[in-house]
Amino acid sequence: ARGSMAAGWERPPVAAALTLLLSLGVSVPGLLWGAPAARSAASLRPAALRAGEVHRLVTYIFVYEDLISLTCGAIIIWYFASSFEKNVGTVKHCFLTIAFAILSALLYLLLEIVVSRVSEVEDAKGFMPVAFATLGVSTTRSRMKKTLVFGVRVPVVLVPWFMLCIAWFIPHSSLLSNLCGLLAGEAYGLGYCFCLDFPESVGSKLDRVFPFSLLKRIPGLKYIPGSLAERRAFKSS
């Protein structure tokens, strides 16, 4: 019985798990005690960026305004971040998460100036823009032509756009920031952001240095190696 339980339970990928813990750490205190100081210090605000607070280009992905959006964000992190990390390895996942967060934020800030003139724009916050970026990468590089969505066969390339419409109904979700994340991911998937790519040999070397060498030692979490051959051997084991 113990063996079957161990076989059925799979350790979560380390970077995805830490992303979830950071989101809880940033958002939960404000939700519990009504003290949004941590959230306001981490959210994406143009005025704060102009004042030199460039950390907001990344930290906004950990910010949630209420329990519903935090729950939705946790599910999205668990599903999209975990899947992406298993496919590319922990090192590349960490690098691309930061890269997609920054690219999405810069594109959002650029388009927000125009869009805000004709419509109210929701603030960019939460992991969803990065999730849409990873979805954009996966669908543009997928070998499948069609897939099932709610029992209907649709072209794979249309799946992210269908999901974008659904995400519109999630509380405090920014359609513009999600769109920016999707555009950043599809640009990367189509090869327009080749400067963000690095060979697997570099990923394998980074696996052995700090802080990634430390991530390997966290009990209960799974470190995904940078080499494709190692990942395949890892899966088969």
Coordinates of C-alpha atoms in Angstrom, one line a residue:
A1 CA 0.0 0.0 0.0
R2 CA 2.8 2.4 0.9
G3 CA 4.6 1.6 -2.4
S4 CA 1.5 2.3 -4.5
M5 CA 1.0 5.6 -2.6
A6 CA 4.6 6.7 -3.2
A7 CA 4.3 5.7 -6.9
G8 CA 1.1 7.7 -7.2
W9 CA 2.5 10.9 -5.6
E10 CA 4.9 12.9 -7.6
R11 CA 7.1 15.6 -6.1
P12 CA 6.3 19.0 -7.5
P13 CA 8.9 20.9 -9.6
V14 CA 11.0 23.1 -7.3
A15 CA 10.8 26.4 -9.2
A16 CA 7.0 26.2 -9.7
A17 CA 6.6 25.4 -6.0
L18 CA 8.7 28.3 -4.9
T19 CA 6.7 30.6 -7.3
L20 CA 3.6 29.6 -5.5
L21 CA 5.1 30.1 -2.1
L22 CA 6.3 33.6 -3.0
S23 CA 2.8 34.5 -4.3
L24 CA 1.3 33.4 -1.0
G25 CA 4.0 35.2 1.0
V26 CA 3.4 38.5 -0.9
S27 CA -0.4 38.3 -1.1
V28 CA -1.7 36.5 2.0
P29 CA -0.6 39.0 4.7
G30 CA -2.5 41.8 3.0
L31 CA -5.6 39.6 2.6
L32 CA -5.6 38.5 6.2
W33 CA -4.8 41.7 8.0
G34 CA -5.9 44.3 5.4
A35 CA -2.4 45.6 5.1
P36 CA -1.6 45.9 1.4
A37 CA 1.9 47.4 1.9
A38 CA 3.7 44.3 0.5
R39 CA 1.4 44.2 -2.5
S40 CA 1.7 47.9 -3.3
A41 CA 5.5 47.6 -3.0
A42 CA 5.5 44.8 -5.5
S43 CA 2.8 45.7 -8.1
L44 CA 3.4 47.1 -11.6
R45 CA 3.0 50.9 -11.3
P46 CA 4.3 53.3 -14.1
A47 CA 5.0 56.1 -11.6
A48 CA 7.0 53.9 -9.3
L49 CA 9.0 52.5 -12.3
R50 CA 9.8 56.1 -13.4
A51 CA 11.1 56.6 -9.8
G52 CA 13.6 53.8 -10.3
E53 CA 11.8 50.9 -8.7
V54 CA 12.6 48.4 -11.5
H55 CA 12.0 45.4 -9.3
R56 CA 8.3 45.8 -10.1
L57 CA 9.0 44.5 -13.6
V58 CA 9.2 41.1 -12.0
T59 CA 7.6 41.2 -8.6
Y60 CA 4.1 42.0 -10.0
I61 CA 3.6 38.4 -11.0
F62 CA 3.4 37.5 -7.2
V63 CA 0.7 40.0 -6.4
Y64 CA -3.0 39.1 -5.9
E65 CA -5.9 41.4 -4.7
D66 CA -8.3 38.9 -3.3
L67 CA -8.8 35.2 -2.3
I68 CA -10.5 34.2 -5.6
S69 CA -7.8 35.6 -7.8
L70 CA -5.1 34.1 -5.5
T71 CA -6.8 30.7 -5.8
C72 CA -7.0 31.0 -9.6
G73 CA -3.4 32.1 -9.6
A74 CA -2.3 29.1 -7.5
I75 CA -4.0 26.7 -9.9
I76 CA -2.5 28.4 -12.9
I77 CA 1.0 28.3 -11.4
W78 CA 0.6 24.7 -10.4
Y79 CA -0.5 23.6 -13.9
F80 CA 1.3 25.9 -16.3
A81 CA 4.5 26.6 -14.4
S82 CA 4.9 22.9 -13.4
S83 CA 4.3 21.7 -17.0
F84 CA 6.7 24.2 -18.5
E85 CA 9.4 23.4 -15.9
K86 CA 9.2 19.7 -16.7
N87 CA 9.6 20.4 -20.4
V88 CA 12.6 22.8 -20.3
G89 CA 14.3 22.2 -17.0
T90 CA 14.5 24.3 -13.8
V91 CA 17.3 26.6 -14.9
K92 CA 15.6 27.6 -18.2
H93 CA 12.2 27.8 -16.5
C94 CA 13.6 30.3 -14.0
F95 CA 15.3 32.4 -16.7
L96 CA 12.3 32.4 -19.0
T97 CA 9.9 33.2 -16.2
I98 CA 11.8 36.4 -15.4
A99 CA 12.3 37.2 -19.1
F100 CA 8.6 36.7 -19.9
A101 CA 7.6 38.8 -16.9
I102 CA 9.8 41.7 -18.0
L103 CA 8.8 41.5 -21.7
S104 CA 5.1 41.3 -20.8
A105 CA 5.5 44.2 -18.4
L106 CA 7.4 46.4 -20.9
L107 CA 4.8 45.7 -23.6
Y108 CA 2.0 46.3 -21.2
L109 CA 3.4 49.7 -20.2
L110 CA 3.9 50.7 -23.8
L111 CA 0.3 49.7 -24.9
E112 CA -1.3 50.9 -21.7
I113 CA -0.5 54.5 -22.7
V114 CA -2.6 54.1 -25.9
V115 CA -5.4 51.8 -24.6
S116 CA -6.1 53.9 -21.4
R117 CA -7.2 56.8 -23.7
V118 CA -10.2 54.8 -24.9
S119 CA -10.9 52.3 -22.1
E120 CA -10.1 51.6 -18.4
V121 CA -7.1 49.3 -18.1
E122 CA -6.8 46.8 -15.2
D123 CA -3.5 46.8 -13.4
A124 CA -1.1 44.1 -14.4
K125 CA -0.7 41.6 -11.5
G126 CA -0.4 37.9 -10.9
F127 CA 1.3 35.0 -12.8
M128 CA -1.2 34.8 -15.6
P129 CA 0.8 36.9 -18.2
V130 CA 3.7 34.4 -17.8
A131 CA 1.3 31.5 -18.0
F132 CA 0.0 32.8 -21.3
A133 CA 3.6 33.2 -22.5
T134 CA 4.4 29.6 -21.7
L135 CA 1.1 28.6 -23.4
G136 CA 2.2 30.6 -26.5
V137 CA 5.5 28.9 -26.6
S138 CA 4.0 25.4 -26.3
T139 CA 1.3 25.9 -29.0
T140 CA 3.6 27.6 -31.5
R141 CA 6.1 24.7 -31.2
S142 CA 3.6 21.9 -30.9
R143 CA 3.6 19.2 -33.6
M144 CA -0.1 18.7 -33.1
K145 CA -2.4 20.4 -35.6
K146 CA -5.7 20.1 -33.6
T147 CA -6.7 19.4 -30.1
L148 CA -9.9 18.9 -28.0
V149 CA -11.3 21.9 -26.1
F150 CA -14.5 21.1 -24.3
G151 CA -15.1 18.2 -26.7
V152 CA -14.6 20.2 -29.8
R153 CA -11.6 19.8 -32.1
V154 CA -9.9 23.2 -32.7
P155 CA -6.5 24.2 -34.2
V156 CA -3.8 24.2 -31.6
V157 CA -2.7 27.7 -32.5
L158 CA -6.2 29.0 -31.5
V159 CA -6.2 27.5 -28.0
P160 CA -4.3 30.4 -26.3
W161 CA -6.7 32.9 -27.8
F162 CA -9.7 30.9 -26.6
M163 CA -8.1 30.7 -23.1
L164 CA -7.6 34.5 -23.3
C165 CA -11.3 35.0 -23.6
I166 CA -12.0 32.7 -20.7
A167 CA -9.4 34.5 -18.5
W168 CA -11.3 37.8 -19.1
F169 CA -13.9 36.5 -16.5
I170 CA -11.3 35.9 -13.7
P171 CA -11.6 38.6 -11.1
H172 CA -8.9 41.3 -11.3
S173 CA -7.4 39.7 -14.4
S174 CA -5.9 42.2 -16.9
L175 CA -6.8 41.4 -20.5
L176 CA -4.1 43.7 -21.7
S177 CA -1.3 42.1 -19.6
N178 CA -2.5 38.6 -20.5
L179 CA -2.4 39.6 -24.2
C180 CA 1.1 41.0 -23.8
G181 CA 2.2 37.7 -22.1
L182 CA 0.8 35.7 -25.0
L183 CA 2.4 37.9 -27.6
A184 CA 5.8 37.6 -25.8
G185 CA 5.5 33.8 -25.6
E186 CA 4.5 33.4 -29.3
A187 CA 7.3 35.7 -30.4
Y188 CA 9.7 33.5 -28.5
G189 CA 8.1 30.3 -29.8
L190 CA 8.4 31.5 -33.4
G191 CA 12.1 32.2 -32.9
Y192 CA 12.0 36.1 -32.8
C193 CA 13.5 36.1 -29.3
F194 CA 16.4 33.8 -30.1
C195 CA 18.7 36.0 -27.8
L196 CA 16.8 34.4 -24.9
D197 CA 17.9 30.9 -25.9
F198 CA 21.0 29.3 -24.5
P199 CA 22.4 25.8 -25.3
E200 CA 21.6 22.8 -23.0
S201 CA 25.3 22.6 -22.1
V202 CA 25.0 26.0 -20.4
G203 CA 21.9 24.8 -18.6
S204 CA 23.7 21.7 -17.4
K205 CA 26.6 23.8 -16.1
L206 CA 24.3 26.1 -14.3
D207 CA 22.6 23.1 -12.6
R208 CA 25.9 22.7 -10.6
V209 CA 26.3 26.3 -9.4
F210 CA 24.5 28.5 -6.8
P211 CA 21.6 29.0 -6.4
F212 CA 20.5 26.0 -8.5
S213 CA 22.8 23.7 -6.6
L214 CA 20.9 24.7 -3.5
L215 CA 17.5 24.1 -5.1
K216 CA 18.5 20.5 -5.6
R217 CA 18.7 20.0 -1.9
I218 CA 15.2 21.1 -1.0
P219 CA 13.4 18.0 0.4
G220 CA 10.1 17.0 -1.1
L221 CA 10.6 19.0 -4.3
K222 CA 11.9 17.9 -7.7
Y223 CA 14.7 19.6 -9.5
I224 CA 14.4 19.2 -13.3
P225 CA 17.8 18.9 -15.0
G226 CA 18.8 21.2 -17.9
S227 CA 19.9 18.4 -20.3
L228 CA 17.1 16.8 -22.4
A229 CA 18.8 13.4 -22.0
E230 CA 18.9 13.8 -18.2
R231 CA 15.2 14.8 -18.2
R232 CA 14.2 11.7 -20.2
A233 CA 16.2 9.5 -17.9
F234 CA 14.6 11.3 -15.0
K235 CA 11.1 10.6 -16.4
S236 CA 11.8 7.0 -17.1
S237 CA 13.1 6.4 -13.6

